[in-house]
PDB file of C-alpha atoms in Angstrom:
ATOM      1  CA  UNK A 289      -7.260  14.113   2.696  1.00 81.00           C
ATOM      2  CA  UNK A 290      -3.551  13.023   3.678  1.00 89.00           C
ATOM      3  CA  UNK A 291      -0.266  13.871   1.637  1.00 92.00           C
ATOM      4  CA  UNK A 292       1.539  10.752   0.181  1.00 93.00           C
ATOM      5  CA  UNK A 293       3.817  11.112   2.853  1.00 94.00           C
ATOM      6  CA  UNK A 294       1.237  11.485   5.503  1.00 96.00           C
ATOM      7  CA  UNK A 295      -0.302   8.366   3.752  1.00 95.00           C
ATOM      8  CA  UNK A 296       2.828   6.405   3.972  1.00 95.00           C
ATOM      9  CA  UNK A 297       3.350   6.716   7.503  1.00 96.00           C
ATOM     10  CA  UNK A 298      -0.525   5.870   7.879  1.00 97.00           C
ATOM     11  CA  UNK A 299      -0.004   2.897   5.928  1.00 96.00           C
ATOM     12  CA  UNK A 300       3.046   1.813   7.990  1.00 96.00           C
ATOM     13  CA  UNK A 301       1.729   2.534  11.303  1.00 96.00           C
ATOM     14  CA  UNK A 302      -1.587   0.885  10.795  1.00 97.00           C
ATOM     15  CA  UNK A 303       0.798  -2.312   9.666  1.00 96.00           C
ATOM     16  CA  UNK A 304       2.745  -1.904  12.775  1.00 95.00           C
ATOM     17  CA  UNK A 305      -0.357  -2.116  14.935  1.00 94.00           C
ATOM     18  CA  UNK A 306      -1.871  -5.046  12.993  1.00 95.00           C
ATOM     19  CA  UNK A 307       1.801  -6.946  13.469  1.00 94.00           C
ATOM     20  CA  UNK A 308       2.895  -6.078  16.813  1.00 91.00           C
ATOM     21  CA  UNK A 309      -0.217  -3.985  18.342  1.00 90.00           C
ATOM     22  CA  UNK A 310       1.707  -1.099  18.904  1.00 89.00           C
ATOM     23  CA  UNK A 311       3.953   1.256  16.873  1.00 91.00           C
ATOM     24  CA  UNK A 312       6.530   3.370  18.795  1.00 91.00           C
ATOM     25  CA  UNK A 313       8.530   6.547  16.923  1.00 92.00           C
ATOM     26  CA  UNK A 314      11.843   4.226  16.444  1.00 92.00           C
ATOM     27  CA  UNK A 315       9.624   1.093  14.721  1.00 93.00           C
ATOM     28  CA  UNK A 316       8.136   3.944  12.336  1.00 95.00           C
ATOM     29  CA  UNK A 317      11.661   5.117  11.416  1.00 96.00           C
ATOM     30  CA  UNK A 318      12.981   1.575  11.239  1.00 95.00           C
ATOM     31  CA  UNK A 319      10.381   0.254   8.730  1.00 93.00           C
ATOM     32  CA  UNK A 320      10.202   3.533   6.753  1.00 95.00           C
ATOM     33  CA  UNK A 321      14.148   4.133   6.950  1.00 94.00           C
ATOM     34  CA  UNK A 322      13.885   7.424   8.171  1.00 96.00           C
ATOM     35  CA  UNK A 323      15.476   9.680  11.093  1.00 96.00           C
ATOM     36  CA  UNK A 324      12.751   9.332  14.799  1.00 94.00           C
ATOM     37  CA  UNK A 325      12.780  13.204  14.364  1.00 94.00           C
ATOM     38  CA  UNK A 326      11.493  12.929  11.009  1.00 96.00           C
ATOM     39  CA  UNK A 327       8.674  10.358  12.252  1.00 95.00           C
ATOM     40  CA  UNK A 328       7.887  12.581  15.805  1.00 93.00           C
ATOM     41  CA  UNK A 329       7.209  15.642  13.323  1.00 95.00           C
ATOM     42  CA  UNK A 330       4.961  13.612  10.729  1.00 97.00           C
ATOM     43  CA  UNK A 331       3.423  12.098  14.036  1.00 96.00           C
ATOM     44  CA  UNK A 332       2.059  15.010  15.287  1.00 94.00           C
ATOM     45  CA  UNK A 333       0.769  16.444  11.958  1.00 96.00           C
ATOM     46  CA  UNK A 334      -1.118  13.542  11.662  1.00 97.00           C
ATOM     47  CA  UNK A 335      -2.328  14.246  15.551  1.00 95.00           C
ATOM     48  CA  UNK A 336      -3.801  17.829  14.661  1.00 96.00           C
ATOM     49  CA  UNK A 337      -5.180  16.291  11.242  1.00 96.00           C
ATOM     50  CA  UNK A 338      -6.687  13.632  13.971  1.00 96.00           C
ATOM     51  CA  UNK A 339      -5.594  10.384  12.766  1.00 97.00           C
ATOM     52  CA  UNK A 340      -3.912   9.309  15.449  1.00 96.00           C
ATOM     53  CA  UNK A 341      -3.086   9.941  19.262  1.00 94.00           C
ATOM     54  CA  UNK A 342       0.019  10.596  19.899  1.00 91.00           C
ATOM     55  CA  UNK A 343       1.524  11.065  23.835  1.00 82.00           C
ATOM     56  CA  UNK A 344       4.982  11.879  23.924  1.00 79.00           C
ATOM     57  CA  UNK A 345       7.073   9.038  25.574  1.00 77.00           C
ATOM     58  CA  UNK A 346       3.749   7.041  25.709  1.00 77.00           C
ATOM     59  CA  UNK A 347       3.329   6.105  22.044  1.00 80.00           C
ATOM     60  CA  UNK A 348       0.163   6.360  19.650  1.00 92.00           C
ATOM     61  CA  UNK A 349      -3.136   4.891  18.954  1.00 92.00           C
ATOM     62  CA  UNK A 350      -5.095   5.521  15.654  1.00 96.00           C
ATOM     63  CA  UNK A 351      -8.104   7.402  15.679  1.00 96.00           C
ATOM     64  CA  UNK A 352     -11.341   5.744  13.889  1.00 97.00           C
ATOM     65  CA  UNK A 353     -10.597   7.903  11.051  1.00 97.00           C
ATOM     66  CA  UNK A 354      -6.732   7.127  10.855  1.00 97.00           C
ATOM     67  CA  UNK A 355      -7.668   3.297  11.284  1.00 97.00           C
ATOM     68  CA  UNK A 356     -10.085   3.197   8.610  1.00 97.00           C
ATOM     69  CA  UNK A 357      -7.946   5.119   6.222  1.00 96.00           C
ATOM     70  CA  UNK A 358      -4.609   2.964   7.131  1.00 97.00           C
ATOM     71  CA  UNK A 359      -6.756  -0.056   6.769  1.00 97.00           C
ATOM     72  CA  UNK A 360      -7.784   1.512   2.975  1.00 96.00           C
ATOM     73  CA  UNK A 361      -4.333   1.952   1.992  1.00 96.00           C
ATOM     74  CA  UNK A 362      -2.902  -1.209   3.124  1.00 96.00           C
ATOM     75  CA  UNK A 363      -5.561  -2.823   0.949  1.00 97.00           C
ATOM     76  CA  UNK A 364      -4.848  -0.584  -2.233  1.00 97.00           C
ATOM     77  CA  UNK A 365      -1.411  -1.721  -1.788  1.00 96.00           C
ATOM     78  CA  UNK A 366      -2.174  -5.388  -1.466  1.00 97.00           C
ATOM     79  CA  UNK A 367      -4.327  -4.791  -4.189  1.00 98.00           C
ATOM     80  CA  UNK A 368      -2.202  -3.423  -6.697  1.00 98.00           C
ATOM     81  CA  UNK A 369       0.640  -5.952  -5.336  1.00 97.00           C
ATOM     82  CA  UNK A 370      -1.990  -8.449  -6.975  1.00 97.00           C
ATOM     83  CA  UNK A 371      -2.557  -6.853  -9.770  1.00 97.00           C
ATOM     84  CA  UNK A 372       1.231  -6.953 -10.475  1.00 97.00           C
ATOM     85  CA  UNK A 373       1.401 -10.512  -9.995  1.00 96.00           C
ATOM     86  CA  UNK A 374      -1.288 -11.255 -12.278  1.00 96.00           C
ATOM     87  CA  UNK A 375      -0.147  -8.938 -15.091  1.00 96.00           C
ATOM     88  CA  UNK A 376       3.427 -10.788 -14.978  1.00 95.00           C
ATOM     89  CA  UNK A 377       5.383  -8.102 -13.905  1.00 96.00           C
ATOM     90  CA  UNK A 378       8.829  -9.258 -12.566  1.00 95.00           C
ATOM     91  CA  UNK A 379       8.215  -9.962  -8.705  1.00 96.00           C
ATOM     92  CA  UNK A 380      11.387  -8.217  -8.307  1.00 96.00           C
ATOM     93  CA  UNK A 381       9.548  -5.006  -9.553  1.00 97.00           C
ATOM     94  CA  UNK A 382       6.445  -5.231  -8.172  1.00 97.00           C
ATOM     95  CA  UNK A 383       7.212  -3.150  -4.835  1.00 94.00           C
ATOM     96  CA  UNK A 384       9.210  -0.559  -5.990  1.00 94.00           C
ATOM     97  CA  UNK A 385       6.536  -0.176  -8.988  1.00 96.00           C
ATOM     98  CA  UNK A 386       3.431  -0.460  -6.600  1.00 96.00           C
ATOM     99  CA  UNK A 387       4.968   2.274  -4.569  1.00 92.00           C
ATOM    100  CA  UNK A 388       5.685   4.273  -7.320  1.00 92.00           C
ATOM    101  CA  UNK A 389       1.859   5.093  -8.475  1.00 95.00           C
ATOM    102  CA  UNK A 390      -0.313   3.927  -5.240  1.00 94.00           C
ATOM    103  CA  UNK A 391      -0.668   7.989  -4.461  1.00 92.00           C
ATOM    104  CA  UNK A 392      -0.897   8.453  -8.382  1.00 93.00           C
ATOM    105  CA  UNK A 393      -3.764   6.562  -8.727  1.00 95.00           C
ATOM    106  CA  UNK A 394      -7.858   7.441  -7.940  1.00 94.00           C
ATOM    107  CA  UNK A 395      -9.751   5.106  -5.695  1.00 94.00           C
ATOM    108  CA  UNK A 396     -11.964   5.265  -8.383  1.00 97.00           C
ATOM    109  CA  UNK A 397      -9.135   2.878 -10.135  1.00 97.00           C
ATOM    110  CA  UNK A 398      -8.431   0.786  -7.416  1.00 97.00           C
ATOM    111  CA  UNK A 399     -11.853  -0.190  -7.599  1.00 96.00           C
ATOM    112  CA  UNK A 400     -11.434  -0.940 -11.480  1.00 97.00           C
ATOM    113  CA  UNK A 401      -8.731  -2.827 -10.655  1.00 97.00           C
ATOM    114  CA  UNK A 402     -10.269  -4.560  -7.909  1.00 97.00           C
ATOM    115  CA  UNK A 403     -12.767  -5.761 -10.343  1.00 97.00           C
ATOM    116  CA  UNK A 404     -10.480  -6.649 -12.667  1.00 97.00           C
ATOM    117  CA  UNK A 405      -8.204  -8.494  -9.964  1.00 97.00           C
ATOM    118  CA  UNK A 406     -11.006 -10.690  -9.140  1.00 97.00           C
ATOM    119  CA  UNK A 407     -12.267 -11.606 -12.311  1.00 97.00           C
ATOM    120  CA  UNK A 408      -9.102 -13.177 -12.910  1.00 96.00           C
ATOM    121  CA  UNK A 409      -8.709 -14.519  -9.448  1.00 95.00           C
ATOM    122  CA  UNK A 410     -12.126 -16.347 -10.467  1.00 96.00           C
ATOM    123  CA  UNK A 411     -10.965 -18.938 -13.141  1.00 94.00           C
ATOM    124  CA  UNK A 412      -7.167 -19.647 -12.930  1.00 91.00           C
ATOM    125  CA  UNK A 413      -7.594 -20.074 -16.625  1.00 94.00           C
ATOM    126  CA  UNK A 414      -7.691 -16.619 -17.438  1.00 95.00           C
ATOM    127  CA  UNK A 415      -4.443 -16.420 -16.432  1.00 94.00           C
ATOM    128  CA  UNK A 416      -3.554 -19.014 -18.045  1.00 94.00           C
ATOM    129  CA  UNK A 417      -5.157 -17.326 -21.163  1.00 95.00           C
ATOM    130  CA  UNK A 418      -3.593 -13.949 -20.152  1.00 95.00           C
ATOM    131  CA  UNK A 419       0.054 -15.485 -19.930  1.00 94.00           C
ATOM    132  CA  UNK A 420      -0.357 -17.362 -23.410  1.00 94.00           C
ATOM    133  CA  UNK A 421      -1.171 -13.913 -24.931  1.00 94.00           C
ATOM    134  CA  UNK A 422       1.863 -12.781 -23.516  1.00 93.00           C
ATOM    135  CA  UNK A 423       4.217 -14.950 -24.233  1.00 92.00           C
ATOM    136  CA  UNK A 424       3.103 -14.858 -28.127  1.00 91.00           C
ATOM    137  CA  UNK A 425       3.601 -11.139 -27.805  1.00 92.00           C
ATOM    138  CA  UNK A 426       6.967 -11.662 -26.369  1.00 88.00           C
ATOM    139  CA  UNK A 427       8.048 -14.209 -29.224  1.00 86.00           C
ATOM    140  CA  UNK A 428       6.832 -11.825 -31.155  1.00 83.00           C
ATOM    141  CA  UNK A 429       9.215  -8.694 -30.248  1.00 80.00           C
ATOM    142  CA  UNK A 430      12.156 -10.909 -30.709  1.00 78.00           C
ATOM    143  CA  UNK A 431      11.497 -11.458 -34.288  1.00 71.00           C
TER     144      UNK A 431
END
């Protein structure tokens, strides 16, 4: 199983390659804000761990088994990114919030969540219902 740093770079490299269809050393280090040297030695952990292929000076393909797991976090991302939005939480939150417990979190969870997610992404009135509850609870606190 990958690190949360291991999964991060997963995440962003299986982005990359969804994007652009390719994700060189200095795009990894852009969109992650990190030193190349930093992203060269995470890149070849993750080539012994095999999930990826990495050639130096000729780039890097995922493996099946990095590919299915970057495709995995990038949904439990977008997932709890969702789950954000439909709780209320301040949109200016939600990223730094969603990156704060997406390696905190078992899949077992996500799937909870998932469920949950849908279920309100079913009948728009359940948010509605959801964001009358809150905003009595909010009147509430300022009493």
């Amino acid at each position: 199983m990958p690190t949360p740093s291991m999964e991060d770079y997963l995440e962003r490299i299986y982005m990359l390659i969804e994007e652009k269809g390719y994700a060189r050393v200095s795009d990894i280090a852009e969109a992650l804000e990190v030193h190349p040297s930093s992203v060269t030695k995470m890149v070849q952990k993750l080539d012994k761990s095999e999930y990826l292929v990495y050639e130096r000076y000729r780039g890097l393909v995922l493996t099946a088994k990095g590919n299915k797991i970057g495709k995995r976090l990038v949904y439990r991302h977008e997932l709890l990114e969702d789950f954000m939005q439909i709780i209320g939480v301040d949109e200016s939150h939600i990223y730094q919030d969603v990156e704060g417990i997406e390696h905190h979190i078992s899949w077992d969870a996500i799937d909870r969540i998932g469920d949950l997610v849908q279920y309100f992404q079913e009948k728009n009135e359940r948010i509605s219902d959801l964001r009358a509850v809150q905003k009595r609870n909010d009147a509430d606190q300022e009493k």
